[in-house]
Amino acid sequence: MNCLSKYWAIAVTSAKSNLAYAGEIGSRLCFLGIILFIFMQLWKAIFANANVAQFQGYTLEEIIWYLAITECIMLSSPRVTPLIDEDVRTGAITVQLVRPMSYPLYRLASNLGEQAVRFAVTVASAGSIALLLVGPPSNFGLGLACVLLALPLALVLDFLGYLLVGLFAFWCEDTSGLALIYSRLTMVAGGMLMPLDLFPEAFQSLLKGLPFGYIVSGPARQFVHPDPTGLGALLGFQILWIVVLALVVAFVYSKALKRIALNGG
Amino acid sequence: MVINMNNAVEVENLRKVYEMHKRNGFFRRTKAEVVSVDNVNFSVPEGQALAFVGPNGAGKSTTIRMLTGILTPSAGYARVLGYVPWKERSHMAYHIGAVFGQRSQLWYHLPASDTFDLLAKIYNLDKVEYRKRRDELVDRFRLGPLLDVPVRKLSLGQRMRAEVAASLLHKPRLLLLDEPTIGLDIHAKQQLRELVSEWNRKEGLTVFLTSHDTGDIENVAERVIIINHGRLVLDDSVENLRRQYEGLSLEEALSHIYGLEVESEETEDVPELQAVG
Amino acid sequence: MWNKFTNYLELAASYFRFNTKAQLEYRTAFISQALAMFVNDCLWLAYFVMLFERFPVVKGWEAVDVATLWAVTAAGFGIAHCLFGNALALPRIIARGELDAWLLYPRALLPHIVLGRMNASAFGDCLFGFVIYVVMVHPDWQHLLLFTLLTLSVALLFLGFSVLSGSLSFYLGNADTLCENWRHGLIAFSTYPIELFDGKCKWLLYTVLPAAYISGFPIDALRKLSLIDALYSFLGALSVVSLAIVVFNHGLKRYESGNMVGMRG
C-alpha cells in the first residue's frame, strides 16, 4: 500500500511537471496535421483507384480515425531511453540508487505520468484534425470506452520495450540506434499506418505473434470497431506480453546491477 | 574485528579492483586490471564531520560508491550505520541522505515544495512529522519565499540550499555531500557551509564530504582523510594539519601532500596497471 | 570566381577529413548509429513496398518506383546532413548565441558553420539510398549516373532548406519548434509520390514545402530518363539555396548589429 502510493506520487509529480510543457507539446503537433493530411490523400487515392467503399470492413473515415489514434499512441510515448543513457553515463544513477525505491518502477511511474499529459494534448489535436477531415467517428461512445480500457496496458507494454532497450546502456555507450529500430518496429509491425487486418495474410500471423500489435493496432482498432470479445482477447495478450517482458527486464536489470556492482558501470 | 556501535562508518581493508578493456588497434581489445582502492582503513564516529579528499582519479568516488552500496568491493569490509551497504542498500537508504553538487534531485519545472512532498512519500514519512520537519528546514534554510517558485527560476545558491534541505527531510543520520559548492559564488558557498556545519553540530548529523574546495574542508570538517592512488595517505584533524603546515594555506598543504605521494610512488613498482590478457 | 569556388571545395575537403577523423575516434557509436538508420530506412521501405503492392495507390507505380523514391530522398538527405551536419543544428546555434565563436573566423561564415560537424545517422541514410537503388532497381550506367547527379541536387535542396528554416531563428528567437515542424513536413511529403496530391496542395509542394524537387522531378527524370526533369530539379534546388543564402546573410546582419532581443545572454 505504502509502496503503491510512492509510485503513484511519482506519476502525479511527473504529470504535473509535464503540464509546464503542454504548450510546447501542442506546438510540435503541426506535424501531426500534415501527416494525417497525407494519409488522407493516400487512402483517398487507394479507395478511388480500387473503386470500393471499404477494405476488410474499414471505410475511409474509419481508417483516418484509426490513424489518429495510432499517431496519438506513438507520438505521446515519452523518450525514456535517452534518460537511462544519461543516468548511466553521468553516474546520476547513483543518486537514484541511494533512494528507497526501485529504479525501473520509478521510471515506469514517471513515464506514465508524462505520457498521460502528452496523450491528452495529442488526442485533442489529432481528434480535432480527424474531425475536420472526415467528420465524427461512428460508434463513438462504445469505441471510446473500449479504447480507454485497452490503452493503459498498451502503454505499460510500450514502456517495457523501451526500458529493455534503455537498459542496454549499461553495456554499450549509446542506445539511440537500438531505440530508433525499436520505435520503427513498433510503428511498422504494430500497425501505425494501417490496421493489421489489412496486411497480407502471411504477415498477419507473424505480426500477431509479436507484442507490437497489442501496443498500437489493438487499442486503435477498438476505437473504430469496438468489440467486447476482441477486447477481452486483447487484454489477455497484453497481460501475457507484460509478464514476459517484465521477466526479461527483471533479469536484464539484475545483470545490470551486478555489472555496476563489479565494474562501476 | 571490533564493531564500535558509535561509529557511523567503519571501513576495514577495503579494496576494489576494476577490470578495464583497453583498445588497441581497430577492434582489438586487451584486458587490464586497475586497482582503484587499495586496502583502505578508517572509521567515522557518529556526529563527526569528515572531509574525504584527494586528486581526481584517486579512488574517492569508488569509495563512496562502495559506501552507498552501489559497488561491491573486491575485498574487505564496511559498515555504514550498522548496515553492510552492498547487501542492505535498500534498508540503509532510509537513513542516509545524499547531495551531489552536479546533479539535482529537485524536479526542474516544479517548485521545490512538490519535490519535498514527493520525497515524503518515497521515504514513507508520517504526514504530521513530515510537515513539522519541512517547516523547520524551510525556516532554517530560509526557503520560505522560494518554496513555491519553479526550481528552474532559482539561483544556483538557492537551489543548492533547497537540495540540502530536501536531503535532510527524512532525518538521515549520515549525509553524503559530493562537491556541494561547485559553481557557487563566494557568498552562497559560505551560506551553505554554515548551514551544513550548524546541522552537524546541533543535530549530531554525521557529514561525509568530498570536495576540491579547501574552503569547504576548513569550514565544515573537523577531520580530513586524504586518499591518493587508492591508498590513505593522511588521516588527521583539520587543526593538526593546519598546525603542521603552518604558514601555508590548506590548498598549498594539500598539493604538497599530493606531490609527496607522487614522488614516493616513482621508486616503487607501479601496481596500478597490470596487463592480464 | 573559379578560384573562390575551388578554395571552398578545398575547405570542404579539409573539413571532411577532419570530421572523419573525429568520428573514427568514436567508431562504435558512428557505426551503430549509421547502421541503425540503415535498418530504419529498410523497415520503412519494406512497409511501403508492401502497401504499394497490395493496394492500387498510384496507377503505374510498382515496387521499383517506390524504391527509387526512397533511394533518391534518403541519399540526398544523407549526403546533405552527413557532410553538413551542423545545418540541422542551426536554429539552436543561432538562438544560443554560439555564432560568436564562428564570427572570429576570417572567412565567410556559412560554409564553416554547416561543415562543422558530421552526422552519423545521415551517413546511414546515404548508404541506404545507394545500396537500395543498386540492389532493387538494377540500373544501367546511364541511370546510375543520373541517380548520382540527382542525389547531389536533392542534397543541395535539403541543405538549402535546412539553412533557410534554421535562419528563422534570426527573426523569431528560438524557432526550433517551428523549424522542426517545417522540416518534418518537407520530409513527410517527399517520401510520397507527388501524384497523390492535387490542386492547391500541389502548388505548395513547388514553393513552401519544395518536395516536388525531391519526390517529383527527380523521380520522373529517372523513370523516363529525362534530362529536362533533371534540369528542373537542379533549378529548384539552386533557387532554394540562393534564397537560403540571402535570408541567412540578412539575418546575420541583424545578429551582428545586436538587434535581436533576448539573446546572447
mmCIF file of N, CA and C in Angstrom, chain A residues 1-17 101 105-106 108-114, chain B residues 107 110 114-124:
data_model
loop_
_atom_site.group_PDB
_atom_site.id
_atom_site.type_symbol
_atom_site.label_atom_id
_atom_site.label_comp_id
_atom_site.label_asym_id
_atom_site.label_seq_id
_atom_site.Cartn_x
_atom_site.Cartn_y
_atom_site.Cartn_z
ATOM 1 N N MET A 1 0.847 -1.209 0.000
ATOM 2 C CA MET A 1 0.000 0.000 0.000
ATOM 3 C C MET A 1 0.868 1.239 0.000
ATOM 4 N N ASN A 2 1.754 1.250 0.996
ATOM 5 C CA ASN A 2 2.720 2.326 1.088
ATOM 6 C C ASN A 2 3.517 2.440 -0.192
ATOM 7 N N CYS A 3 3.864 1.249 -0.687
ATOM 8 C CA CYS A 3 4.712 1.145 -1.854
ATOM 9 C C CYS A 3 3.998 1.711 -3.074
ATOM 10 N N LEU A 4 2.726 1.366 -3.218
ATOM 11 C CA LEU A 4 1.958 1.816 -4.356
ATOM 12 C C LEU A 4 1.813 3.333 -4.345
ATOM 13 N N SER A 5 1.561 3.883 -3.151
ATOM 14 C CA SER A 5 1.336 5.325 -3.072
ATOM 15 C C SER A 5 2.619 6.080 -3.416
ATOM 16 N N LYS A 6 3.751 5.455 -3.160
ATOM 17 C CA LYS A 6 5.043 6.027 -3.516
ATOM 18 C C LYS A 6 5.117 6.267 -5.025
ATOM 19 N N TYR A 7 4.785 5.200 -5.790
ATOM 20 C CA TYR A 7 4.921 5.309 -7.245
ATOM 21 C C TYR A 7 3.791 6.137 -7.849
ATOM 22 N N TRP A 8 2.630 6.119 -7.210
ATOM 23 C CA TRP A 8 1.533 6.991 -7.632
ATOM 24 C C TRP A 8 1.989 8.447 -7.508
ATOM 25 N N ALA A 9 2.638 8.752 -6.368
ATOM 26 C CA ALA A 9 3.113 10.125 -6.144
ATOM 27 C C ALA A 9 4.130 10.520 -7.213
ATOM 28 N N ILE A 10 4.979 9.586 -7.612
ATOM 29 C CA ILE A 10 5.961 9.890 -8.667
ATOM 30 C C ILE A 10 5.237 10.191 -9.978
ATOM 31 N N ALA A 11 4.230 9.363 -10.308
ATOM 32 C CA ALA A 11 3.494 9.571 -11.554
ATOM 33 C C ALA A 11 2.803 10.940 -11.559
ATOM 34 N N VAL A 12 2.191 11.286 -10.424
ATOM 35 C CA VAL A 12 1.486 12.572 -10.339
ATOM 36 C C VAL A 12 2.465 13.727 -10.483
ATOM 37 N N THR A 13 3.604 13.618 -9.796
ATOM 38 C CA THR A 13 4.603 14.683 -9.884
ATOM 39 C C THR A 13 5.097 14.840 -11.319
ATOM 40 N N SER A 14 5.317 13.703 -11.979
ATOM 41 C CA SER A 14 5.790 13.752 -13.356
ATOM 42 C C SER A 14 4.755 14.400 -14.272
ATOM 43 N N ALA A 15 3.488 14.053 -14.063
ATOM 44 C CA ALA A 15 2.427 14.651 -14.877
ATOM 45 C C ALA A 15 2.381 16.162 -14.664
ATOM 46 N N LYS A 16 2.473 16.565 -13.401
ATOM 47 C CA LYS A 16 2.455 17.991 -13.058
ATOM 48 C C LYS A 16 3.599 18.724 -13.737
ATOM 49 N N SER A 17 4.761 18.098 -13.664
ATOM 50 C CA SER A 17 5.944 18.725 -14.237
ATOM 51 C C SER A 17 5.808 18.876 -15.741
ATOM 52 N N MET A 101 13.752 3.167 -3.376
ATOM 53 C CA MET A 101 12.739 2.815 -4.382
ATOM 54 C C MET A 101 13.416 2.073 -5.511
ATOM 55 N N LEU A 105 10.774 0.804 -11.533
ATOM 56 C CA LEU A 105 9.410 1.242 -11.203
ATOM 57 C C LEU A 105 9.318 2.762 -11.153
ATOM 58 N N TYR A 106 10.399 3.394 -10.704
ATOM 59 C CA TYR A 106 10.442 4.857 -10.716
ATOM 60 C C TYR A 106 10.306 5.370 -12.143
ATOM 61 N N LEU A 108 8.992 3.757 -14.674
ATOM 62 C CA LEU A 108 7.647 3.426 -15.154
ATOM 63 C C LEU A 108 6.641 4.474 -14.697
ATOM 64 N N ALA A 109 6.661 4.777 -13.397
ATOM 65 C CA ALA A 109 5.704 5.738 -12.849
ATOM 66 C C ALA A 109 5.877 7.100 -13.502
ATOM 67 N N SER A 110 7.132 7.532 -13.590
ATOM 68 C CA SER A 110 7.406 8.843 -14.151
ATOM 69 C C SER A 110 7.002 8.890 -15.632
ATOM 70 N N ASN A 111 7.259 7.780 -16.334
ATOM 71 C CA ASN A 111 6.903 7.674 -17.742
ATOM 72 C C ASN A 111 5.383 7.759 -17.954
ATOM 73 N N LEU A 112 4.635 7.016 -17.134
ATOM 74 C CA LEU A 112 3.179 7.016 -17.307
ATOM 75 C C LEU A 112 2.593 8.388 -16.996
ATOM 76 N N GLY A 113 3.145 9.047 -15.973
ATOM 77 C CA GLY A 113 2.680 10.389 -15.641
ATOM 78 C C GLY A 113 2.879 11.338 -16.809
ATOM 79 N N GLU A 114 4.076 11.254 -17.407
ATOM 80 C CA GLU A 114 4.383 12.125 -18.537
ATOM 81 C C GLU A 114 3.493 11.796 -19.733
ATOM 82 N N TRP B 107 12.792 18.440 -8.972
ATOM 83 C CA TRP B 107 12.166 18.459 -10.311
ATOM 84 C C TRP B 107 12.270 19.867 -10.878
ATOM 85 N N LEU B 110 9.110 22.176 -11.482
ATOM 86 C CA LEU B 110 8.154 22.310 -10.376
ATOM 87 C C LEU B 110 8.793 23.064 -9.218
ATOM 88 N N ASP B 114 6.944 20.720 -4.221
ATOM 89 C CA ASP B 114 6.426 19.489 -4.829
ATOM 90 C C ASP B 114 7.409 18.335 -4.654
ATOM 91 N N THR B 115 8.699 18.626 -4.869
ATOM 92 C CA THR B 115 9.697 17.572 -4.667
ATOM 93 C C THR B 115 9.701 17.132 -3.205
ATOM 94 N N PHE B 116 9.562 18.103 -2.294
ATOM 95 C CA PHE B 116 9.536 17.753 -0.864
ATOM 96 C C PHE B 116 8.394 16.777 -0.580
ATOM 97 N N ASP B 117 7.211 17.100 -1.104
ATOM 98 C CA ASP B 117 6.053 16.218 -0.878
ATOM 99 C C ASP B 117 6.307 14.830 -1.434
ATOM 100 N N LEU B 118 6.923 14.799 -2.621
ATOM 101 C CA LEU B 118 7.201 13.506 -3.241
ATOM 102 C C LEU B 118 8.194 12.706 -2.390
ATOM 103 N N LEU B 119 9.242 13.389 -1.921
ATOM 104 C CA LEU B 119 10.241 12.699 -1.096
ATOM 105 C C LEU B 119 9.605 12.136 0.170
ATOM 106 N N ALA B 120 8.636 12.889 0.731
ATOM 107 C CA ALA B 120 7.945 12.390 1.924
ATOM 108 C C ALA B 120 7.297 11.044 1.625
ATOM 109 N N LYS B 121 6.727 10.921 0.415
ATOM 110 C CA LYS B 121 6.112 9.645 0.023
ATOM 111 C C LYS B 121 7.177 8.578 -0.175
ATOM 112 N N ILE B 122 8.255 8.962 -0.874
ATOM 113 C CA ILE B 122 9.292 7.974 -1.187
ATOM 114 C C ILE B 122 9.910 7.417 0.089
ATOM 115 N N TYR B 123 10.082 8.274 1.086
ATOM 116 C CA TYR B 123 10.689 7.809 2.340
ATOM 117 C C TYR B 123 9.642 7.382 3.373
ATOM 118 N N ASN B 124 8.389 7.241 2.961
ATOM 119 C CA ASN B 124 7.299 6.808 3.854
ATOM 120 C C ASN B 124 7.227 7.639 5.135
#
